Short mmCIF file of C-alpha atoms and ligand atoms in Angstrom, two decimals:
data_model
loop_
_atom_site.label_atom_id
_atom_site.label_comp_id
_atom_site.label_asym_id
_atom_site.label_seq_id
_atom_site.Cartn_x
_atom_site.Cartn_y
_atom_site.Cartn_z
CA MET O 285 -23.54 -88.46 29.00
CA LYS O 286 -25.45 -85.21 29.90
CA SER O 287 -25.04 -83.80 27.07
CA LEU O 288 -26.46 -86.43 25.56
CA LYS O 289 -29.13 -86.70 27.38
CA ASN O 290 -30.02 -83.43 26.07
CA HIS O 291 -30.07 -84.38 22.51
CA LEU O 292 -32.04 -87.61 22.86
CA SER O 293 -35.81 -86.32 22.96
CA LEU O 294 -35.69 -84.10 20.09
CA ILE O 295 -33.68 -86.62 18.12
CA VAL O 296 -36.42 -89.38 19.20
CA ALA O 297 -39.07 -86.92 18.59
CA LEU O 298 -38.21 -86.22 15.13
CA LEU O 299 -37.11 -89.36 14.21
CA SER O 300 -40.56 -90.85 14.43
CA ILE O 301 -41.89 -88.01 12.40
CA LEU O 302 -39.48 -88.72 9.41
CA PHE O 303 -40.40 -92.40 10.31
CA SER O 304 -44.16 -91.63 9.93
CA LEU O 305 -43.68 -89.39 6.98
CA GLN O 306 -41.51 -92.00 5.19
CA THR O 307 -44.04 -94.43 5.94
CA PHE O 308 -46.54 -93.39 3.88
CA ILE O 309 -44.56 -92.17 0.89
CA VAL O 310 -44.28 -95.08 0.65
CA VAL O 311 -47.55 -96.52 0.86
CA ASP O 312 -48.30 -93.25 -0.86
CA ARG O 313 -46.09 -95.10 -3.82
CA ALA O 314 -47.35 -98.47 -3.39
CA ILE O 315 -51.38 -97.06 -4.06
CA ALA O 316 -49.36 -95.06 -7.39
CA SER O 317 -48.14 -98.56 -8.61
CA TYR O 318 -50.84 -99.77 -8.49
CA LYS O 319 -53.15 -97.43 -9.91
CA GLN O 320 -50.38 -98.39 -12.74
CA ASN O 321 -50.93 -101.51 -12.61
CA LEU O 322 -54.91 -101.03 -12.98
CA ALA O 323 -54.62 -99.05 -15.79
CA ASN O 324 -52.05 -101.48 -17.64
CA ASN O 325 -53.82 -104.09 -17.55
CA TYR O 326 -57.79 -102.27 -18.02
CA SER O 327 -58.41 -101.49 -21.59
CA LEU O 328 -61.66 -101.20 -23.61
CA VAL O 329 -63.06 -103.10 -26.69
CA VAL O 330 -64.17 -100.90 -29.22
CA VAL O 331 -66.26 -102.29 -31.94
CA SER O 332 -66.22 -100.42 -35.76
CA LYS O 333 -68.19 -101.08 -39.09
CA LYS O 334 -64.75 -99.63 -41.14
CA ARG O 335 -61.44 -99.56 -40.19
CA LEU O 336 -60.15 -97.17 -38.34
CA GLN O 337 -57.63 -93.74 -37.99
CA LYS O 338 -55.51 -94.31 -34.81
CA ASP O 339 -54.19 -91.03 -34.61
CA VAL O 340 -57.93 -89.55 -34.71
CA ILE O 341 -58.63 -91.65 -32.23
CA VAL O 342 -56.50 -91.29 -30.09
CA SER O 343 -56.96 -87.23 -30.19
CA LYS O 344 -60.42 -87.52 -29.29
CA ASN O 345 -59.57 -88.06 -25.47
CA PRO O 346 -56.38 -87.21 -23.68
CA LEU O 347 -57.53 -90.71 -21.76
CA ILE O 348 -56.78 -92.50 -24.64
CA ASN O 349 -52.79 -93.86 -25.18
CA GLU O 350 -52.87 -96.41 -27.23
CA ILE O 351 -55.39 -98.22 -30.09
CA ASN O 352 -54.64 -101.92 -31.61
CA GLU O 353 -57.09 -103.27 -33.70
CA ILE O 354 -57.73 -107.16 -32.52
CA SER O 355 -56.75 -109.66 -35.59
CA PRO O 356 -60.26 -111.55 -36.35
CA ASP O 357 -57.74 -114.37 -37.16
CA THR O 358 -58.45 -115.95 -32.99
CA VAL O 359 -62.34 -115.44 -33.27
CA LEU O 360 -62.45 -116.85 -36.79
CA LYS O 361 -60.10 -119.79 -35.57
CA LYS O 362 -63.31 -120.55 -33.34
CA LEU O 363 -65.31 -120.88 -35.53
CA ASP O 364 -65.45 -124.03 -37.62
CA GLY O 365 -62.34 -125.34 -38.69
CA ASP O 366 -63.84 -126.70 -42.43
CA MET O 367 -64.68 -123.56 -43.45
CA LYS O 368 -63.32 -122.79 -46.68
CA ARG O 369 -60.31 -120.67 -47.09
CA LYS O 370 -62.09 -118.20 -49.40
CA GLU O 371 -65.05 -118.17 -47.33
CA ARG O 372 -63.07 -117.46 -44.27
CA GLU O 373 -61.49 -114.57 -46.17
CA PHE O 374 -65.33 -113.33 -46.99
CA LEU O 375 -66.07 -113.06 -43.90
CA LYS O 376 -63.18 -111.45 -42.29
CA LEU O 377 -63.90 -108.36 -44.77
CA SER O 378 -67.98 -108.67 -43.72
CA LEU O 379 -66.78 -108.76 -39.96
CA PRO O 380 -66.78 -105.39 -37.94
CA LYS O 381 -63.54 -104.47 -36.91
CA PHE O 382 -62.23 -105.20 -32.95
CA TYR O 383 -59.84 -102.20 -31.17
CA LYS O 384 -58.48 -102.40 -28.29
CA LEU O 385 -57.99 -98.95 -26.07
CA LYS O 386 -55.07 -98.63 -23.80
CA LEU O 387 -55.66 -95.53 -21.11
CA SER O 388 -53.20 -93.37 -19.36
CA HIS O 389 -54.32 -94.33 -15.98
CA TYR O 390 -57.55 -96.07 -14.50
CA PRO O 391 -60.20 -94.06 -14.67
CA SER O 392 -63.29 -92.58 -12.89
CA PRO O 393 -66.79 -94.55 -14.04
CA ASP O 394 -67.90 -90.16 -15.16
CA GLU O 395 -63.91 -90.67 -17.73
CA ILE O 396 -65.44 -94.08 -18.65
CA ASN O 397 -68.40 -92.14 -19.44
CA SER O 398 -67.30 -89.11 -21.13
CA LEU O 399 -64.60 -91.41 -22.89
CA THR O 400 -67.60 -94.33 -24.41
CA LYS O 401 -69.73 -90.69 -25.63
CA ALA O 402 -66.42 -88.82 -27.55
CA LEU O 403 -66.19 -92.60 -29.02
CA LEU O 404 -69.38 -93.10 -30.05
CA ARG O 405 -69.94 -89.85 -31.57
CA ASP O 406 -68.01 -91.21 -34.40
CA SER O 407 -70.26 -92.62 -37.18
CA SER O 408 -68.56 -96.24 -37.88
CA ILE O 409 -67.74 -96.94 -33.92
CA VAL O 410 -71.11 -99.07 -33.28
CA LYS O 411 -70.17 -100.50 -29.53
CA VAL O 412 -68.24 -99.67 -26.40
CA GLU O 413 -67.36 -102.41 -24.19
CA THR O 414 -66.17 -101.26 -21.03
CA PHE O 415 -66.60 -104.14 -18.96
CA SER O 416 -68.03 -101.74 -15.85
CA ARG O 417 -68.95 -104.04 -13.45
CA THR O 418 -65.54 -105.36 -12.42
CA HIS O 419 -64.52 -102.13 -13.51
CA ASP O 420 -66.61 -100.67 -10.77
CA THR O 421 -65.52 -102.62 -8.07
CA THR O 422 -62.15 -101.88 -8.46
CA TYR O 423 -62.74 -98.44 -8.98
CA LYS O 424 -63.82 -98.15 -5.50
CA LEU O 425 -61.60 -100.25 -4.15
CA LEU O 426 -59.18 -97.51 -4.80
CA LEU O 427 -61.23 -94.69 -3.67
CA LEU O 428 -61.08 -96.81 -0.23
CA PHE O 429 -56.71 -96.51 -0.47
CA LYS O 430 -57.34 -92.98 -1.05
CA SER O 431 -58.95 -91.94 1.94
CA VAL O 432 -56.83 -94.35 3.94
CA ILE O 433 -53.68 -92.80 2.67
CA SER O 434 -55.56 -89.17 3.37
CA LEU O 435 -56.23 -90.42 6.84
CA PHE O 436 -52.24 -91.52 7.09
CA ALA O 437 -51.50 -88.26 5.95
CA ILE O 438 -53.42 -86.68 8.89
CA SER O 439 -52.10 -88.70 11.12
CA VAL O 440 -48.49 -88.37 10.22
CA ALA O 441 -49.56 -84.46 10.47
CA ILE O 442 -51.30 -84.85 13.95
CA VAL O 443 -48.33 -87.12 15.43
CA THR O 444 -45.81 -84.36 14.08
CA ILE O 445 -47.85 -81.18 15.62
CA LEU O 446 -47.95 -83.04 19.15
CA LEU O 447 -44.47 -83.85 19.20
CA ILE O 448 -43.23 -80.47 18.35
CA SER O 449 -45.74 -78.77 20.16
CA LYS O 450 -43.96 -81.73 23.11
CA GLU O 451 -40.62 -80.94 22.69
CA LEU O 452 -41.26 -77.08 22.91
CA LYS O 453 -42.47 -77.46 26.64
CA ILE O 454 -39.87 -80.07 27.06
CA TRP O 455 -36.98 -77.30 25.44
CA GLN O 456 -38.66 -73.88 27.25
CA PHE O 457 -38.49 -75.65 30.74
CA LYS O 458 -35.01 -76.75 29.77
CA HIS O 459 -33.34 -73.88 28.37
CA ASN O 460 -35.30 -71.11 29.61
CA GLU O 461 -33.65 -71.00 32.42
CA ARG O 462 -30.19 -71.02 31.34
CA MET O 463 -31.29 -68.18 28.77
CA SER O 464 -32.68 -66.00 31.72
CA ILE O 465 -29.63 -66.19 33.62
CA MET O 466 -26.92 -65.15 30.53
CA ALA O 467 -29.62 -62.26 29.67
CA LEU O 468 -28.62 -60.96 33.75
CA HIS O 469 -25.30 -61.70 32.86
CA GLY O 470 -25.92 -59.13 30.05
CA ALA O 471 -25.51 -61.55 27.56
CA PRO O 472 -27.02 -60.12 23.70
CA ILE O 473 -30.11 -62.03 22.32
CA TRP O 474 -27.96 -63.81 19.71
CA LEU O 475 -25.52 -65.11 22.49
CA ARG O 476 -28.05 -66.67 24.57
CA SER O 477 -30.38 -68.65 21.81
CA ALA O 478 -26.38 -69.37 20.03
CA VAL O 479 -26.84 -72.69 21.71
CA LEU O 480 -30.04 -73.97 21.13
CA PHE O 481 -29.92 -73.42 17.33
CA ARG O 482 -26.64 -75.07 17.73
CA LEU O 483 -28.54 -77.80 19.15
CA ALA O 484 -31.63 -77.54 16.98
CA ILE O 485 -29.32 -77.97 14.28
CA VAL O 486 -26.78 -80.74 15.70
CA ASP O 487 -30.58 -82.64 16.51
CA ALA O 488 -31.74 -82.51 13.17
CA LEU O 489 -28.29 -84.04 11.32
CA VAL O 490 -28.26 -86.90 13.73
CA ALA O 491 -32.15 -87.15 13.58
CA THR O 492 -31.60 -87.21 9.14
CA PHE O 493 -28.65 -89.28 9.42
CA LEU O 494 -30.67 -91.70 11.65
CA GLY O 495 -33.64 -91.55 9.47
CA PHE O 496 -31.10 -92.19 6.74
CA LEU O 497 -29.66 -95.62 8.20
CA LEU O 498 -32.97 -97.26 8.80
CA PHE O 499 -34.83 -96.84 5.93
CA SER O 500 -31.37 -97.65 3.83
CA TYR O 501 -31.96 -100.66 6.19
CA ILE O 502 -35.64 -101.52 5.60
CA ALA O 503 -35.50 -100.42 1.94
CA SER O 504 -31.99 -103.59 1.58
CA SER O 505 -34.65 -105.99 3.43
CA ALA O 506 -35.47 -108.92 1.60
CA TRP O 507 -38.67 -109.42 3.29
CA ILE O 508 -40.42 -106.11 2.29
CA ALA O 509 -39.29 -106.49 -1.44
CA GLU O 510 -40.90 -109.76 -1.34
CA GLN O 511 -44.73 -108.78 0.03
CA PHE O 512 -44.55 -105.93 -2.73
CA SER O 513 -43.88 -108.50 -5.38
CA TYR O 514 -46.82 -110.36 -4.01
CA ILE O 515 -48.77 -107.87 -4.81
CA GLY O 516 -47.18 -107.75 -7.84
CA ILE O 517 -46.15 -104.04 -7.91
CA ASP O 518 -42.70 -102.30 -7.56
CA VAL O 519 -42.27 -99.90 -5.25
CA VAL O 520 -38.64 -97.80 -4.53
CA VAL O 521 -38.90 -97.89 -0.66
CA PHE O 522 -36.25 -94.93 0.18
CA ASP O 523 -34.85 -92.67 -2.76
CA THR O 524 -31.28 -92.08 -1.28
CA PHE O 525 -30.66 -88.99 -2.93
CA LYS O 526 -34.43 -88.03 -2.75
CA ASP O 527 -35.55 -88.46 0.22
CA SER O 528 -32.76 -88.13 2.49
CA LEU O 529 -32.95 -84.50 0.77
CA MET O 530 -36.67 -84.63 2.34
CA MET O 531 -35.75 -86.16 5.93
CA PHE O 532 -33.28 -83.39 6.09
CA SER O 533 -35.33 -80.17 4.93
CA VAL O 534 -38.24 -81.40 7.13
CA SER O 535 -36.19 -82.28 10.59
CA MET O 536 -33.68 -79.08 10.13
CA THR O 537 -37.70 -76.48 9.52
CA LEU O 538 -38.98 -78.58 12.93
CA SER O 539 -36.38 -77.95 14.89
CA ILE O 540 -34.99 -74.85 13.44
CA PHE O 541 -39.05 -73.47 13.94
CA LEU O 542 -38.94 -74.73 17.71
CA ALA O 543 -36.12 -72.85 18.18
CA THR O 544 -36.98 -69.36 17.41
CA ILE O 545 -40.57 -70.18 19.16
CA ILE O 546 -38.59 -70.64 21.97
CA VAL O 547 -36.26 -67.47 21.81
CA LEU O 548 -39.58 -65.51 20.73
CA VAL O 549 -41.72 -66.09 23.40
CA HIS O 550 -38.29 -66.00 26.39
CA LYS O 551 -39.96 -64.38 29.36
CA GLU O 552 -37.08 -63.65 31.96
CA GLU O 553 -37.77 -63.82 35.34
CA VAL O 554 -37.16 -62.05 37.79
CA MET S 573 -15.11 -38.60 44.01
CA ASP S 574 -17.29 -40.15 41.61
CA LYS S 575 -20.53 -41.73 42.27
CA VAL S 576 -20.79 -45.09 40.70
CA ILE S 577 -25.06 -45.19 42.14
CA ILE S 578 -27.23 -42.15 42.90
CA ALA S 579 -31.05 -43.06 43.92
CA ARG S 580 -33.29 -40.00 43.83
CA ASP S 581 -36.84 -40.58 45.48
CA LEU S 582 -36.72 -44.32 44.17
CA SER S 583 -39.52 -46.82 45.07
CA LEU S 584 -39.23 -50.69 44.14
CA ALA S 585 -42.64 -52.51 44.54
CA TYR S 586 -44.04 -55.95 42.70
CA SER S 587 -47.25 -54.96 43.09
CA LYS S 588 -48.76 -50.88 42.56
CA ASP S 589 -50.14 -50.68 46.24
CA GLU S 590 -46.92 -52.24 48.51
CA PRO S 591 -44.18 -50.61 47.59
CA ILE S 592 -41.13 -52.41 49.13
CA ILE S 593 -38.52 -49.71 48.91
CA ASN S 594 -40.34 -46.27 49.39
CA LYS S 595 -38.52 -43.06 47.83
CA VAL S 596 -35.65 -43.38 49.28
CA ASN S 597 -32.34 -41.45 48.56
CA PHE S 598 -29.23 -42.67 48.85
CA VAL S 599 -25.42 -42.47 46.86
CA ILE S 600 -22.46 -45.01 46.79
CA ASP S 601 -19.07 -43.83 45.91
CA SER S 602 -17.44 -45.37 43.19
CA GLY S 603 -14.90 -47.82 44.57
CA SER S 604 -16.31 -48.33 48.18
CA PHE S 605 -16.69 -50.98 50.03
CA VAL S 606 -21.06 -51.77 51.48
CA PHE S 607 -23.30 -53.37 53.30
CA ILE S 608 -26.24 -53.83 53.34
CA THR S 609 -28.45 -55.21 56.73
CA GLY S 610 -31.67 -55.78 57.14
CA ALA S 611 -34.08 -57.97 58.61
CA SER S 612 -35.54 -60.86 56.30
CA GLY S 613 -38.23 -59.32 53.63
CA SER S 614 -36.94 -56.26 54.13
CA GLY S 615 -36.49 -55.71 50.10
CA LYS S 616 -32.25 -56.47 50.47
CA SER S 617 -32.88 -58.49 47.72
CA THR S 618 -35.32 -56.39 45.93
CA LEU S 619 -32.86 -53.43 46.03
CA LEU S 620 -30.23 -55.64 44.76
CA LYS S 621 -32.39 -56.56 41.66
CA SER S 622 -32.80 -53.14 40.94
CA LEU S 623 -28.90 -52.40 40.48
CA TYR S 624 -28.72 -54.58 38.21
CA GLY S 625 -31.76 -54.20 35.87
CA ALA S 626 -34.18 -57.19 36.72
CA LEU S 627 -36.63 -55.10 38.56
CA LYS S 628 -37.79 -51.61 37.20
CA PRO S 629 -38.04 -48.71 39.38
CA GLN S 630 -41.75 -48.01 40.38
CA SER S 631 -40.95 -44.26 40.46
CA GLY S 632 -38.09 -42.02 40.87
CA SER S 633 -34.69 -42.50 39.39
CA LEU S 634 -31.44 -44.80 39.93
CA VAL S 635 -28.66 -44.38 37.89
CA VAL S 636 -26.19 -46.82 37.15
CA ALA S 637 -22.33 -46.10 36.21
CA GLY S 638 -24.12 -43.23 34.27
CA VAL S 639 -26.93 -44.81 33.42
CA GLU S 640 -30.31 -44.26 34.17
CA LEU S 641 -32.23 -47.52 34.87
CA ASN S 642 -35.84 -46.51 34.63
CA GLY S 643 -36.88 -46.74 30.81
CA VAL S 644 -32.60 -48.58 29.99
CA SER S 645 -32.84 -50.21 26.74
CA ARG S 646 -32.05 -53.89 26.40
CA SER S 647 -28.66 -52.94 24.81
CA LYS S 648 -27.67 -50.40 27.12
CA LEU S 649 -28.94 -52.84 29.82
CA ASN S 650 -26.61 -55.57 28.43
CA PHE S 651 -23.49 -53.72 28.39
CA LEU S 652 -23.77 -52.61 31.89
CA ARG S 653 -24.06 -55.93 33.24
CA GLN S 654 -21.38 -57.25 31.16
CA HIS S 655 -19.20 -54.98 33.95
CA MET S 656 -20.28 -56.41 36.77
CA GLY S 657 -20.50 -59.07 38.58
CA ILE S 658 -23.47 -60.20 40.84
CA VAL S 659 -24.13 -63.50 43.54
CA PHE S 660 -27.00 -64.27 43.36
CA GLN S 661 -28.90 -65.44 46.69
CA ASP S 662 -29.83 -68.78 44.77
CA TYR S 663 -26.72 -68.82 43.16
CA LYS S 664 -28.06 -69.20 39.82
CA LEU S 665 -26.04 -71.75 37.95
CA ILE S 666 -26.77 -72.86 34.75
CA LYS S 667 -27.79 -76.70 35.24
CA GLU S 668 -26.32 -78.40 32.30
CA TRP S 669 -23.04 -76.70 32.91
CA THR S 670 -19.88 -77.96 34.62
CA ILE S 671 -18.48 -75.25 37.22
CA GLU S 672 -15.50 -74.46 35.07
CA LYS S 673 -18.12 -73.76 32.31
CA ASN S 674 -20.29 -71.40 35.19
CA ILE S 675 -17.47 -69.66 36.18
CA MET S 676 -16.03 -68.38 32.85
CA LEU S 677 -19.86 -67.61 31.84
CA PRO S 678 -19.04 -63.39 32.14
CA PHE S 679 -15.74 -64.36 30.68
CA MET S 680 -17.07 -65.25 27.38
CA ILE S 681 -20.42 -62.74 26.87
CA ALA S 682 -17.29 -60.24 27.48
CA GLY S 683 -15.44 -61.81 24.68
CA TYR S 684 -12.24 -62.12 26.16
CA ASP S 685 -9.01 -63.98 24.38
CA LYS S 686 -9.67 -67.77 24.59
CA VAL S 687 -6.02 -67.97 25.68
CA GLN S 688 -6.50 -65.99 28.88
CA GLN S 689 -9.28 -68.15 29.58
CA GLN S 690 -7.10 -70.80 31.22
CA THR S 691 -5.14 -68.53 33.55
CA GLN S 692 -7.88 -66.99 34.81
CA LEU S 693 -9.97 -70.00 35.29
CA ASP S 694 -7.05 -71.98 37.67
CA LYS S 695 -6.88 -68.41 39.79
CA LEU S 696 -10.29 -68.71 40.22
CA LEU S 697 -10.51 -72.19 41.07
CA ASN S 698 -7.69 -71.56 43.97
CA HIS S 699 -9.42 -68.80 45.28
CA VAL S 700 -12.11 -70.51 45.97
CA ARG S 701 -10.61 -73.92 46.88
CA LEU S 702 -12.36 -75.05 43.97
CA LYS S 703 -9.51 -77.31 42.09
CA HIS S 704 -10.57 -80.61 43.00
CA GLN S 705 -14.21 -80.29 41.92
CA VAL S 706 -13.39 -79.44 38.16
CA GLY S 707 -15.55 -81.09 35.52
CA LYS S 708 -18.61 -81.35 38.13
CA TYR S 709 -22.04 -80.13 37.74
CA PRO S 710 -23.48 -77.68 40.56
CA GLN S 711 -25.76 -80.53 41.54
CA GLU S 712 -23.23 -82.77 42.54
CA LEU S 713 -21.83 -79.98 44.76
CA SER S 714 -22.63 -78.99 48.16
CA GLY S 715 -24.61 -75.17 48.83
CA GLY S 716 -21.24 -73.85 50.29
CA GLU S 717 -19.13 -74.83 47.00
CA GLN S 718 -22.04 -74.07 44.58
CA GLN S 719 -22.25 -70.76 46.75
CA ARG S 720 -18.53 -70.53 45.73
CA VAL S 721 -19.00 -71.27 42.32
CA ALA S 722 -21.08 -68.24 42.08
CA MET S 723 -18.80 -66.16 43.48
CA ALA S 724 -15.83 -66.75 41.24
CA ARG S 725 -18.32 -66.25 38.11
CA ALA S 726 -18.85 -63.03 39.51
CA LEU S 727 -14.81 -62.25 39.28
CA SER S 728 -14.40 -64.10 36.60
CA HIS S 729 -14.45 -60.62 34.14
CA THR S 730 -13.20 -58.33 36.63
CA PRO S 731 -16.16 -56.54 36.75
CA VAL S 732 -16.29 -52.60 38.45
CA LEU S 733 -18.85 -53.08 40.26
CA ILE S 734 -19.36 -56.56 42.70
CA LEU S 735 -23.34 -56.94 44.27
CA ALA S 736 -23.16 -60.31 46.25
CA ASP S 737 -26.79 -61.48 48.38
CA GLU S 738 -25.61 -62.73 50.94
CA PRO S 739 -22.30 -64.70 49.56
CA THR S 740 -21.62 -66.12 52.68
CA GLY S 741 -24.93 -67.62 53.65
CA ASN S 742 -23.82 -71.12 53.31
CA LEU S 743 -20.26 -71.08 54.64
CA ASP S 744 -18.54 -72.46 57.49
CA ASP S 745 -15.89 -69.37 59.38
CA TYR S 746 -13.35 -70.38 56.77
CA SER S 747 -14.55 -70.44 54.00
CA SER S 748 -16.58 -67.30 54.40
CA GLN S 749 -13.38 -65.73 55.49
CA LEU S 750 -12.13 -66.56 51.94
CA ILE S 751 -15.07 -65.09 50.10
CA TRP S 752 -14.10 -61.54 52.11
CA ASN S 753 -10.60 -61.70 51.42
CA LEU S 754 -11.93 -62.12 47.59
CA LEU S 755 -14.00 -59.03 48.01
CA GLU S 756 -11.70 -57.18 49.81
CA GLY S 757 -8.97 -57.69 47.04
CA ALA S 758 -11.30 -56.89 44.39
CA ASN S 759 -11.71 -53.80 46.12
CA SER S 760 -8.68 -52.35 47.72
CA SER S 761 -5.26 -52.22 45.15
CA ASP S 762 -5.59 -52.26 41.08
CA TRP S 763 -8.74 -53.50 40.67
CA LYS S 764 -10.64 -50.67 42.78
CA ALA S 765 -14.15 -52.15 42.40
CA THR S 766 -17.27 -50.87 44.05
CA VAL S 767 -18.26 -54.27 46.22
CA ILE S 768 -21.74 -53.86 47.78
CA VAL S 769 -22.50 -57.48 49.85
CA VAL S 770 -25.96 -57.84 51.72
CA THR S 771 -24.96 -60.03 54.64
CA HIS S 772 -26.70 -60.57 58.37
CA HIS S 773 -23.21 -60.65 59.82
CA ILE S 774 -20.66 -57.81 58.62
CA PRO S 775 -17.00 -59.66 59.43
CA GLU S 776 -15.79 -58.62 62.26
CA SER S 777 -11.89 -57.76 60.89
CA MET S 778 -12.56 -55.88 58.12
CA SER S 779 -9.00 -54.66 56.55
CA VAL S 780 -11.22 -51.94 53.98
CA ASP S 781 -12.92 -49.06 54.50
CA TYR S 782 -16.87 -49.81 54.54
CA LYS S 783 -19.92 -47.77 54.87
CA HIS S 784 -22.93 -49.97 56.23
CA TYR S 785 -26.63 -49.13 55.04
CA HIS S 786 -29.73 -51.13 57.53
CA ILE S 787 -32.85 -51.38 55.39
CA GLU S 788 -36.13 -51.15 57.17
CA TYR S 789 -39.92 -50.36 56.95
CA GLY S 790 -38.70 -49.74 53.02
CA SER S 791 -36.06 -46.62 54.10
CA ILE S 792 -32.64 -46.85 53.84
CA HIS S 793 -30.54 -45.11 56.29
CA GLU S 794 -26.77 -45.37 56.90
CA VAL S 795 -25.58 -46.98 60.19
CA THR S 796 -22.27 -45.08 62.15
N1 LIG T 189 -40.62 -62.02 42.58
C1 LIG T 189 -41.53 -61.03 43.57
N2 LIG T 189 -43.15 -61.35 43.38
C2 LIG T 189 -43.42 -60.50 44.29
N3 LIG T 189 -42.44 -59.88 45.52
C3 LIG T 189 -41.93 -60.62 45.96
C4 LIG T 189 -41.02 -60.94 44.69
N4 LIG T 189 -39.92 -61.20 45.68
C5 LIG T 189 -39.83 -60.69 46.47
N5 LIG T 189 -41.05 -60.60 47.16
C6 LIG T 189 -41.34 -59.52 47.76
O1 LIG T 189 -40.60 -58.61 48.69
C7 LIG T 189 -40.56 -58.35 49.87
C8 LIG T 189 -38.85 -58.20 49.82
O2 LIG T 189 -38.65 -59.50 50.03
P1 LIG T 189 -36.50 -59.65 49.68
O3 LIG T 189 -36.31 -60.96 48.57
O4 LIG T 189 -35.86 -58.64 48.73
O5 LIG T 189 -36.21 -59.43 50.75
P2 LIG T 189 -34.58 -59.98 51.44
O6 LIG T 189 -34.35 -58.84 52.67
O7 LIG T 189 -33.60 -59.81 50.57
O8 LIG T 189 -35.12 -61.28 52.42
P3 LIG T 189 -33.47 -62.11 53.14
O9 LIG T 189 -32.90 -61.57 54.14
O10 LIG T 189 -35.14 -63.21 53.56
O11 LIG T 189 -33.13 -62.37 51.71
C9 LIG T 189 -40.78 -59.94 51.03
O12 LIG T 189 -41.96 -59.41 51.14
C10 LIG T 189 -41.33 -60.54 49.83
O13 LIG T 189 -42.61 -61.80 49.41
MG1 LIG T 190 -32.80 -61.74 50.08
#
């Protein structure tokens, strides 16, 4: 009972830190996935007098992922159905070429501008359609998401600092007396702090394990998966290896740091 | 005879202009039994603190077991303390440890063999009549019982110098007699520890020879 109480406060603090950190990571992943979704669904349309060389176009700007010709048939089908076959062939030849450009990521308005300019430098390209109005609103939304996640990151950092400094005070109060008494009996510094480091390491391990259980459970919940699929994104809530490793290193670093500070600032009372 | 403690013009103070002990000279022979008396606030605990190196001499020289404590190094002080048994006036037991672990603290610091630990613990618990309290924490014990735990801890590593600050202050006659017997035992026979005890009442039936020092107005003199 007694030893459980000794461990509990640091474990709870570490677990809250791991929880907010992992939540932050999930939100970050969700936004990245949403961004990728946007990039996949967004394309420019380029109108050209002549047939374009695909690799030349792609090399114009690193943003361009692929370029595909839009078949004129779809356009022509909409025109009068009883046009003669020959006339249609002729029209097809005289029509400009339409291309669809896919981009590697969702571009900022500036990126779109420079991309448009680069494309128009090609004398055969007559028009670049960027669908700028819808793009702008979506982009603003994305910027909003980004500032939300920065705020989130800041609040995770603040929570971490607050919890750890509170833990520091509790630990100082709890361990200074014992360390003083051990010093009065001639215990060298490594022996005085051994208990502290053992406690720190055990607590970090327990917190990591609990964080692992918690997020494994959350990741397996059908409700969470449902929420993400509503938005149409695919998010890894808990990467068993990578995220466990992150939790382990974060909690170990924090608790060892805490123990080191306590040992360094320890003053013997008379 | 060897001198275990040599004080020369020793002054002790917590703040600059208020010396508690003022330029005293005294010598304690190795293997002797010494009582220190004095009014409350006269500086008895302060003197003991200086002997275990928790209070640095303000001036003068204090040599304990051949080690000059004025300007002693950390590692030397640790070594010295490992050979002392100290009963603090406020016990200084570790709250989060069971009484057994508290008692065996100096034993553990000295790095003694784990196998001997249980035998030594059983012996000590017997001596201070605390066998029935095994597994308890200090707060679960009465003041007198805590004091006996502190006494057992001071003896666990068979130290060569025992410093006890009012070790019977909270005890009835029966338990006090137990403590005096233990201290006498440590001083006599094959152990031959030097024992320095602060007390208000020197027991009437002492089986060993002892010296008696009295502290008054910042100075120390032997009572004969
Ligand atoms: N840590 C401290 N800081 C400042 N002054 C102290 C400290 N400890 C003791 N003193 C002062 O030193 C003087 C001597 O105190 P000390 O504890 O040595 O007395 P004592 O003889 O042991 O008394 P008692 O019989 O009551 O235990 C007292 O006036 C006390 O106020
Ligand atoms: Mg005192």
